[in-house]
Short mmCIF file of C-alpha atoms in Angstrom, two decimals:
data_model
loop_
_atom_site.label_atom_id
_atom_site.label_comp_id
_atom_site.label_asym_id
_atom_site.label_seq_id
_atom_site.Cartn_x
_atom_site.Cartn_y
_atom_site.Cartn_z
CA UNK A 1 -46.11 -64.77 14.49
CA UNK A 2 -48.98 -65.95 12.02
CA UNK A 3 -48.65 -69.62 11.79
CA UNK A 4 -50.70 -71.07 8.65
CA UNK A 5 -51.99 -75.22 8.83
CA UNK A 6 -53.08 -75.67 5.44
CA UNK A 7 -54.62 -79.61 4.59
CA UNK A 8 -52.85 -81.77 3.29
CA UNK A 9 -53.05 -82.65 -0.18
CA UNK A 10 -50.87 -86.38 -1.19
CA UNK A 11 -52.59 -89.06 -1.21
CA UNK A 12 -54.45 -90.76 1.45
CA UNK A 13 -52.88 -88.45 4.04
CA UNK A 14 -55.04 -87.27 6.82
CA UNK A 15 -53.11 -86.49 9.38
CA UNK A 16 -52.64 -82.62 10.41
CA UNK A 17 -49.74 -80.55 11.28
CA UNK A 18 -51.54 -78.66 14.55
CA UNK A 19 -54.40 -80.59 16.73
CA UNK A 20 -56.40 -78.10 18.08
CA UNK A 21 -54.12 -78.73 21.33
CA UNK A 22 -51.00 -77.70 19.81
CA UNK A 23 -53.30 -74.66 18.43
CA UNK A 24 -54.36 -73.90 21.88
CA UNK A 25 -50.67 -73.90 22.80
CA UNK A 26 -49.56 -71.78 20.69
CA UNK A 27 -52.55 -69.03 20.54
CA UNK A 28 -51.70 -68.99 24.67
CA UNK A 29 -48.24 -67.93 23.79
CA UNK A 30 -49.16 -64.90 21.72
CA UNK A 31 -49.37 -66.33 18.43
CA UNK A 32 -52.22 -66.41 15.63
CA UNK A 33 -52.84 -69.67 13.98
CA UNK A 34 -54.67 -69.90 10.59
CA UNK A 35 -56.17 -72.96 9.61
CA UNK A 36 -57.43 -74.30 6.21
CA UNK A 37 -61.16 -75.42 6.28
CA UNK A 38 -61.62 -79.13 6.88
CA UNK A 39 -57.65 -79.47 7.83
CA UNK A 40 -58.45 -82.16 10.42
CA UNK A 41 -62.05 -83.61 9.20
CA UNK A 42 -60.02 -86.94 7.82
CA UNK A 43 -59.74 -87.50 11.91
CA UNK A 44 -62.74 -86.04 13.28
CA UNK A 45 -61.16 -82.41 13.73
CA UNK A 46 -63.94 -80.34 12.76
CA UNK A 47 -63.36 -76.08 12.01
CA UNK A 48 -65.12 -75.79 15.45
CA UNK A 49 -62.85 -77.30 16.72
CA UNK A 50 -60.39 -75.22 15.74
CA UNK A 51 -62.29 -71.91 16.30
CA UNK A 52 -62.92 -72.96 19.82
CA UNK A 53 -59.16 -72.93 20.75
CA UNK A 54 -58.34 -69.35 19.02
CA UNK A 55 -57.77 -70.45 15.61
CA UNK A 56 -59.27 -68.74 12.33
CA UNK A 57 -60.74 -70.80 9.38
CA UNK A 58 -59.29 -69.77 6.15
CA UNK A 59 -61.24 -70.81 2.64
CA UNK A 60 -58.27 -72.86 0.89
CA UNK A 61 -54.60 -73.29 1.02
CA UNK A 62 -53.62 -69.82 -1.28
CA UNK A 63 -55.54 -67.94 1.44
CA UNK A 64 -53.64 -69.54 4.45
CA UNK A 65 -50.18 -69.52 3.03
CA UNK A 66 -51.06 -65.82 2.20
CA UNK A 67 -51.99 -65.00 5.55
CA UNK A 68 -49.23 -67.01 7.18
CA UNK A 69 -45.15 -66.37 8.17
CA UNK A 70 -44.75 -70.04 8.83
CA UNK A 71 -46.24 -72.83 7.64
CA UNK A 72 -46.76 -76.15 9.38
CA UNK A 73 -47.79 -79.23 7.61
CA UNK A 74 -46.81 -83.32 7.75
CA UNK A 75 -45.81 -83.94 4.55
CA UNK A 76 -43.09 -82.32 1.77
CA UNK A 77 -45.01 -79.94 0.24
CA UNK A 78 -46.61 -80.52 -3.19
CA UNK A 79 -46.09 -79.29 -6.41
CA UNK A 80 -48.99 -76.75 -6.22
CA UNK A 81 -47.71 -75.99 -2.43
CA UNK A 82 -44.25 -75.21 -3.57
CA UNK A 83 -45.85 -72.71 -5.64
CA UNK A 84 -47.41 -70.72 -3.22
CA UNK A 85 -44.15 -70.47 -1.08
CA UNK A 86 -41.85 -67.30 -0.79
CA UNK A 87 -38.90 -65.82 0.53
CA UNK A 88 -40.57 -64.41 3.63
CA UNK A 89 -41.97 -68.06 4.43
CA UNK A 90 -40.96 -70.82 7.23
CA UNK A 91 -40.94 -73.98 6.52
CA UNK A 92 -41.73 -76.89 8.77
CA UNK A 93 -42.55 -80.25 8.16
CA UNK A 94 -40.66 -83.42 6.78
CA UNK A 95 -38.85 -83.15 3.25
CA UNK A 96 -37.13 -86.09 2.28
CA UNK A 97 -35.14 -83.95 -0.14
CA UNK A 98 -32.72 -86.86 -0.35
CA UNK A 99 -34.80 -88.79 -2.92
CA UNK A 100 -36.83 -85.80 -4.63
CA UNK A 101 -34.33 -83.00 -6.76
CA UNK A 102 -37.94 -81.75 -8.10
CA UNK A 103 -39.19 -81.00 -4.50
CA UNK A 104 -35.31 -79.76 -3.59
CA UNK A 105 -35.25 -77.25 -6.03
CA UNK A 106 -38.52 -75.61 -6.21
CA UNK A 107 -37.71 -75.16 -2.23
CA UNK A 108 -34.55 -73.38 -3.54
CA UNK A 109 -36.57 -71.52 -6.07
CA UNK A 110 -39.23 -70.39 -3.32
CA UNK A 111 -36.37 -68.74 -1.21
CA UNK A 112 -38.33 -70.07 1.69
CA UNK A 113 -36.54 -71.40 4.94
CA UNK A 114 -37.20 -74.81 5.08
CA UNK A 115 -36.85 -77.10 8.12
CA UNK A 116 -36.84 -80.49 8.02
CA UNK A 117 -38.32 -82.68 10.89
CA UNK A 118 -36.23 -85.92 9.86
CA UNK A 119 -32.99 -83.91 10.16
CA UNK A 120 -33.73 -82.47 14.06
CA UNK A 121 -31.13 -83.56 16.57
CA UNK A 122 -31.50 -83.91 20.13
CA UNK A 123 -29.33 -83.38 22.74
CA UNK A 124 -28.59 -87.16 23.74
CA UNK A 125 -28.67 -87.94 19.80
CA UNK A 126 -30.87 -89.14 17.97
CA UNK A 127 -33.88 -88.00 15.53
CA UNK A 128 -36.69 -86.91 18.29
CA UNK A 129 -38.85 -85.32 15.20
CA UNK A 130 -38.47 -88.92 13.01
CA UNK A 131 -38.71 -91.11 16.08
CA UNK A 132 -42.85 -91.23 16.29
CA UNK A 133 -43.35 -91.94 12.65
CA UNK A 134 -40.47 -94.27 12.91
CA UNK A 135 -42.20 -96.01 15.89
CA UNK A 136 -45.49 -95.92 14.00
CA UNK A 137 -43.74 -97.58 10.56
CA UNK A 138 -42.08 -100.29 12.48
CA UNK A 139 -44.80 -101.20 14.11
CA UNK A 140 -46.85 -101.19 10.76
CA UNK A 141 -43.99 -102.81 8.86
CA UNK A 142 -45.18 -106.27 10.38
CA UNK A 143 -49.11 -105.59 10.03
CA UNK A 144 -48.96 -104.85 6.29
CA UNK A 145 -46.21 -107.73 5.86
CA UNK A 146 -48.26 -110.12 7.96
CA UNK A 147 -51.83 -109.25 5.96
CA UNK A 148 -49.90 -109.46 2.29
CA UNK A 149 -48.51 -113.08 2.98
CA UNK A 150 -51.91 -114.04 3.12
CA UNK A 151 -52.89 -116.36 -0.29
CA UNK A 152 -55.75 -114.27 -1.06
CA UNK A 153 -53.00 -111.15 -1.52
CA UNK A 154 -50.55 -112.97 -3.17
CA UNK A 155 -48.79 -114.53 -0.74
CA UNK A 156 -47.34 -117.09 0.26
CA UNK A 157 -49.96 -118.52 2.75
CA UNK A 158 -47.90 -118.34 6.01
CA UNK A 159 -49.34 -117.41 9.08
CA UNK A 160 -46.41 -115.33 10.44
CA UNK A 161 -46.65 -117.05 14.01
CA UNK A 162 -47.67 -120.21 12.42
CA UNK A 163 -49.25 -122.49 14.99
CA UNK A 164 -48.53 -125.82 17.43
CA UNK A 165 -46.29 -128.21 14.28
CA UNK A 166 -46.02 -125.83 11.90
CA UNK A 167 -43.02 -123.40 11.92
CA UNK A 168 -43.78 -119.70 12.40
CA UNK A 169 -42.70 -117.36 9.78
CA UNK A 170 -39.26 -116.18 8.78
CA UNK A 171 -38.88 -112.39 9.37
CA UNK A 172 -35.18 -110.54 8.60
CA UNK A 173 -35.02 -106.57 9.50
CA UNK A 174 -32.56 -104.76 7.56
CA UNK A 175 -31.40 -102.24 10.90
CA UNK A 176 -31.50 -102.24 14.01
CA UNK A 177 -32.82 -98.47 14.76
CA UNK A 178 -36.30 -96.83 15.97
CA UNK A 179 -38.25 -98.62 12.82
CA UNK A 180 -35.87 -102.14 12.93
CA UNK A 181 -36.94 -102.07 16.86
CA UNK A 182 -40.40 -100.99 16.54
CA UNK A 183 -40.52 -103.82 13.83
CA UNK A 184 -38.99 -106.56 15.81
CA UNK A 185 -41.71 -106.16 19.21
CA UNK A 186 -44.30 -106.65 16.50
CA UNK A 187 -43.36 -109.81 15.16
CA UNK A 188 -42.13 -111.16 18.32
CA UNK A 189 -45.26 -110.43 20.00
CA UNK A 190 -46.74 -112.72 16.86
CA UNK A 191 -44.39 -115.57 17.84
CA UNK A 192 -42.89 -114.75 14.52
CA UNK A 193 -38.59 -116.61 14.04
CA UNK A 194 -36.94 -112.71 14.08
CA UNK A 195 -33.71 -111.78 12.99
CA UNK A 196 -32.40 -107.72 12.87
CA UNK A 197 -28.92 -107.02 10.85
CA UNK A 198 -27.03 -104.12 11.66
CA UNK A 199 -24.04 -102.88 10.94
CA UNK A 200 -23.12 -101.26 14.51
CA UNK A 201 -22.26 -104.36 17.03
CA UNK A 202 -22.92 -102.02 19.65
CA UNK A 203 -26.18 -101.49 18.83
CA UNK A 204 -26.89 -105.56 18.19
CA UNK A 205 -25.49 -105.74 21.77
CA UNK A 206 -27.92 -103.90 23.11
CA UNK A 207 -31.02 -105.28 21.16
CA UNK A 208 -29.35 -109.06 22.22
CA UNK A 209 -29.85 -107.76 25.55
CA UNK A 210 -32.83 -106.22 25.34
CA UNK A 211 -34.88 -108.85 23.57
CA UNK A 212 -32.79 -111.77 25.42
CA UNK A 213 -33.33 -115.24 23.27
CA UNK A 214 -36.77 -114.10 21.59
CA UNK A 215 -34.67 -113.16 18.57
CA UNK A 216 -31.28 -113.27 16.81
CA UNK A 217 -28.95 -110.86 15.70
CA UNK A 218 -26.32 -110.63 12.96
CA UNK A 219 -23.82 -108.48 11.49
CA UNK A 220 -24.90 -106.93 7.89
CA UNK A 221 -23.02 -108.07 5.56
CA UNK A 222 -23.62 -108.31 1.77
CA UNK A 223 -23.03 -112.43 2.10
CA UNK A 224 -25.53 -111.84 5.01
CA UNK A 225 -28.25 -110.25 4.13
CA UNK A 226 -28.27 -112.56 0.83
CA UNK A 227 -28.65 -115.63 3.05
CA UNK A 228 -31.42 -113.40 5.20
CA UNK A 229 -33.31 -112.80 1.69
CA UNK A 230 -33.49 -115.88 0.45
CA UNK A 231 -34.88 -117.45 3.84
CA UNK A 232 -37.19 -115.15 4.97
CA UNK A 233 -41.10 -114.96 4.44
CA UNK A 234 -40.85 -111.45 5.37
CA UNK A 235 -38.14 -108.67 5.02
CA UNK A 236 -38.29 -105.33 6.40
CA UNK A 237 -36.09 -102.59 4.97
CA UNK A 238 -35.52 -99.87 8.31
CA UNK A 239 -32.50 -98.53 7.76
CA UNK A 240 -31.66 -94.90 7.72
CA UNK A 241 -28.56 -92.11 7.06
CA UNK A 242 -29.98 -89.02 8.64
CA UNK A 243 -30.36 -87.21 5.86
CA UNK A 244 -29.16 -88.93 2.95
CA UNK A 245 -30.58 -91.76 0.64
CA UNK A 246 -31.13 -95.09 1.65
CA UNK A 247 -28.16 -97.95 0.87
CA UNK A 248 -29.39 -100.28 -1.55
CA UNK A 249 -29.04 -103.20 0.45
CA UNK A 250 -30.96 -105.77 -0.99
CA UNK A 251 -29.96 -106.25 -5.05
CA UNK A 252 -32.76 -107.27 -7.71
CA UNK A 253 -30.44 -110.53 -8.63
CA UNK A 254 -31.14 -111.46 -4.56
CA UNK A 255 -35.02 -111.29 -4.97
CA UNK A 256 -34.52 -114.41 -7.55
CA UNK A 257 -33.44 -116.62 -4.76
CA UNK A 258 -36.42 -115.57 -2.87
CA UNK A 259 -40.02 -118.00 -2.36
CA UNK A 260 -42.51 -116.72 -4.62
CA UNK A 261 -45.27 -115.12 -2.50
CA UNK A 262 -42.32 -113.42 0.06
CA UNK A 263 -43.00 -110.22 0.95
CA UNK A 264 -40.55 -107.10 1.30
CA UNK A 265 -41.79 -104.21 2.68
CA UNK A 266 -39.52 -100.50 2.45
CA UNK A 267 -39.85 -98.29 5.19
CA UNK A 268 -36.60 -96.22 3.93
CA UNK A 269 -39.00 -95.25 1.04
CA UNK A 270 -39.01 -92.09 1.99
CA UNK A 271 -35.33 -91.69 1.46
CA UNK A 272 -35.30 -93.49 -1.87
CA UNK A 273 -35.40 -96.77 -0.46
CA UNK A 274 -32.86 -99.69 0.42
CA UNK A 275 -34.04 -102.65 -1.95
CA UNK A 276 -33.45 -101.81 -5.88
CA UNK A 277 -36.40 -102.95 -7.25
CA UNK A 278 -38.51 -100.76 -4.80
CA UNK A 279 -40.34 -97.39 -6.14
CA UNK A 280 -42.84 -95.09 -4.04
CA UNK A 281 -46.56 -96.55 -3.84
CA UNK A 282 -49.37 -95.03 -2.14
CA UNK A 283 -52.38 -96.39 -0.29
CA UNK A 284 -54.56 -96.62 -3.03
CA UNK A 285 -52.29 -98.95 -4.78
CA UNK A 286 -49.73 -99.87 -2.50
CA UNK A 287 -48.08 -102.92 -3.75
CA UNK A 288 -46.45 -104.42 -6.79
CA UNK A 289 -44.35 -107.76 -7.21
CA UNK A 290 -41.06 -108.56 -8.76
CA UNK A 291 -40.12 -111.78 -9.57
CA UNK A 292 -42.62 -113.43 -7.70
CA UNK A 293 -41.61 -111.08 -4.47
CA UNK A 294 -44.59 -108.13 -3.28
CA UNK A 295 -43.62 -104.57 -2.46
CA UNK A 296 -44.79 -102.64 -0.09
CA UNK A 297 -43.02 -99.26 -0.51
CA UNK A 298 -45.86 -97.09 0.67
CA UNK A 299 -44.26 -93.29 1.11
CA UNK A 300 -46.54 -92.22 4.00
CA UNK A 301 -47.20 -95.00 5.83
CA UNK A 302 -48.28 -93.76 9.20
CA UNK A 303 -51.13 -91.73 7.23
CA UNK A 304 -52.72 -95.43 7.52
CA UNK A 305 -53.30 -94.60 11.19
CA UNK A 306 -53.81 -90.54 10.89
CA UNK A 307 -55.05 -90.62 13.90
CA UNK A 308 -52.29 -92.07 16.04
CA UNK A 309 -49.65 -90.73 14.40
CA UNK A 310 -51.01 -86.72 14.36
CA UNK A 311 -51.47 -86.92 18.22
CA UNK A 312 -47.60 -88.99 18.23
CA UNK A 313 -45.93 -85.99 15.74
CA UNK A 314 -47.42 -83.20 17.56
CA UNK A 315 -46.25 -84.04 20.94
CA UNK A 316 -42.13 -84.11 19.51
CA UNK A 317 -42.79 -81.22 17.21
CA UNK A 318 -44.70 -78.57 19.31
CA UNK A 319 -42.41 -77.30 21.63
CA UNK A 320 -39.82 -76.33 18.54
CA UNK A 321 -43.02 -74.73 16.16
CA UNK A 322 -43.37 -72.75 19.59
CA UNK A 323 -39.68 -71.95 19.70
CA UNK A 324 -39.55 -71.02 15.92
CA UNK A 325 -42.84 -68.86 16.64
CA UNK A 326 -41.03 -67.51 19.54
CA UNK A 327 -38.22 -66.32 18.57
CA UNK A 328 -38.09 -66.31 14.54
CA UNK A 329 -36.48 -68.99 12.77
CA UNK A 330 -32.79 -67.84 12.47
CA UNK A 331 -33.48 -66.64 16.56
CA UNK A 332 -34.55 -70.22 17.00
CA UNK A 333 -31.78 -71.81 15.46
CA UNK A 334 -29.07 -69.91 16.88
CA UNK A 335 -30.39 -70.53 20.23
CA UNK A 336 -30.92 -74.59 19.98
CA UNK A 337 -28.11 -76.02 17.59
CA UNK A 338 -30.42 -79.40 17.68
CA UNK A 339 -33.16 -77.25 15.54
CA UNK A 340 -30.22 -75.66 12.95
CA UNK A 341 -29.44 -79.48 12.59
CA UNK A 342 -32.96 -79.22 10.25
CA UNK A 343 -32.64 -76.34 8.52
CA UNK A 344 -32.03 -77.88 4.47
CA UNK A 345 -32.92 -74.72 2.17
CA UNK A 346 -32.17 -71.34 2.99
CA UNK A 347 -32.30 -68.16 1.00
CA UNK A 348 -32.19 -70.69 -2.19
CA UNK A 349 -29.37 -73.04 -1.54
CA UNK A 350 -29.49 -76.49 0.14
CA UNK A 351 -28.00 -75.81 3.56
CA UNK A 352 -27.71 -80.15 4.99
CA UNK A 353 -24.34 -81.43 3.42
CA UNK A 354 -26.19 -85.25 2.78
CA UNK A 355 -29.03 -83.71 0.55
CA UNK A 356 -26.35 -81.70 -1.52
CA UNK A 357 -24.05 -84.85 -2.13
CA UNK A 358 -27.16 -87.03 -3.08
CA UNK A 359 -28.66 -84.49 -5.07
CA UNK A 360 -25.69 -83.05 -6.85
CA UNK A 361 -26.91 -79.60 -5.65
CA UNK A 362 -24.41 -77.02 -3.74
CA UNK A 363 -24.06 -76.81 -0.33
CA UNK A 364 -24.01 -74.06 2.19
CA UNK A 365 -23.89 -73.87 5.17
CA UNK A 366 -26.12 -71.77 7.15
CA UNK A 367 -23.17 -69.31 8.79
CA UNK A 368 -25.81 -68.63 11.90
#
């Protein structure tokens, strides 16, 4: 199969969806990789580099998704992208079609088969395609929140660990999952006062266990999560419906009983969301404030740190892009019901039941 990498083109991204590793993999198996020039260069993955492993350097994204059956990138594809996608293309990469009809249906106009990483099962359960950049935003979630308390942002002046007399910050995490997790090592390992709300008990059970008494856990209620919000220095917003669009947990009337210079920061963003005053930012202007409140809502925030998070995609995604190569998408899927589990356009229709009932789109199903 010819497998196309073209760069990525929203803003501030830099990561890449083949290292020259995962090129090297993938040439070995049979396979011809096409690469657009300067793919990698935002982290330090020069055409040589590429070259070196088997791959050939193509002059600009037309020529590569020309060239190329499937097409492997990071990000949903752009409006220019969409437009150089057709019927005879695969897909893969994340979507997010959730939160973006536009993107949805110029996928459905392309024809193309489009996987989606975020909707990947695995075998045990769980997301194993999400779970990096999920590990990546939690983490994150409590650096940016941390750096915009500061005064000079707009903060509130708290040092989110505080220091010997003075209380450490307050710090509430909407969900206890991958991100909420992530999230909630970060700020303990700041000495920050940490609280996740969830709505499984199971899974508070298990973070109660694992995290013994360096944090607290509660059930996430409405009357709950208003308390949380109007206590907390910092909120973190990490939940997720596979799929589907964020819950709007946290109201605009809450953010009123909030302290000025709070800060709230959306990793469901992707997915539309889950406070109702947040919107998409991006890293050259990635906050705004609301009533006093700042909001991070960055939509790609593990491009912050290209670096770690290309090398932390590519090791969950390779061995499927060499399964899809392998065997042909609809080969692929019928063999590993985990990768049909992200298939969410085919032959233009939305094939993932969540992304039709968000989007008001039809659904179906991909018969296999």
């Amino acid at each position: 199969m010819k497998i196309g990498v073209p760069k990525e083109i929203k803003n501030h991204e830099y990561r890449v969806g083949l290292t020259p590793s995962s090129v090297a993999e993938l040439v070995a198996a049979g396979h011809e990789v096409v690469v657009e020039t300067q793919a990698g260069i935002g982290i330090d993955f020069e055409d040589a580099d590429y070259q070196a492993v088997g791959a050939t350097i193509l002059p600009d994204a037309p020529a590569v998704f020309g060239a190329a059956e499937m097409i492997v990138k990071v990000k949903e594809p752009q409006a220019r992208e969409i437009a150089l996608l057709e019927s005879r293309h695969v897909l893969f990469t994340y979507l997010h079609l959730a939160a973006d009809k536009p993107q949805a249906e110029g996928l459905m106009k392309s024809g193309a088969t489009c996987i989606a990483y975020e909707t990947v099962t695995a075998p045990g359960g769980g997301l194993p395609l999400l779970k990096p950049m999920s590990e990546v935003a939690g983490r994150m979630s409590v650096q940016v929140g941390a750096h915009y308390l500061e005064k000079e942002q707009g903060g509130r002046g708290v040092l989110l660990g505080g220091v010997p007399g003075v209380a450490p910050a307050r710090v509430a995490i909407l969900g206890g999952g991958i991100s909420g997790i992530n999230a909630a090592q970060m700020a303990v390992g700041m000495r920050a006062d940490v609280t996740i709300y969830d709505i499984n008990m199971s899974r508070l059970a298990e973070l109660d266990m694992f995290f013994s008494s360096q944090i607290k856990t509660a059930y996430a209620s409405k009357a709950a999560i208003a308390a949380a919000v109007e206590r907390a220095h910092l909120v973190i917003g990490a939940v997720l419906v596979p799929g589907a669009a964020a819950p709007k947990l946290v109201t605009r009337e809450m953010l009123k009983s909030m302290k000025r210079g709070s800060v709230l920061v959306d990793i469901a963003i992707d997915q539309g969301g889950c406070f109702e005053t947040s919107h998409a930012t991006t890293h050259d202007d990635p906050v705004f404030e609301v009533d006093g409140v700042i909001h991070y809502c960055v939509a790609n925030m593990p491009g912050a740190v290209a670096r770690t998070s290309t090398f932390a995609l590519n090791n969950a995604t390779l061995p499927f892009a060499v399964k899809l190569a392998n065997l042909g998408a609809e080969g692929a899927m019928r063999t590993d019901p985990h990768l049909a589990a992200g298939l969410n356009v085919y032959r233009g229709k939305i094939a993932y039941q969540a992304v039709a009932d968000d989007l008001g789109l039809p659904f179906e199903a991909w018969s296999g």
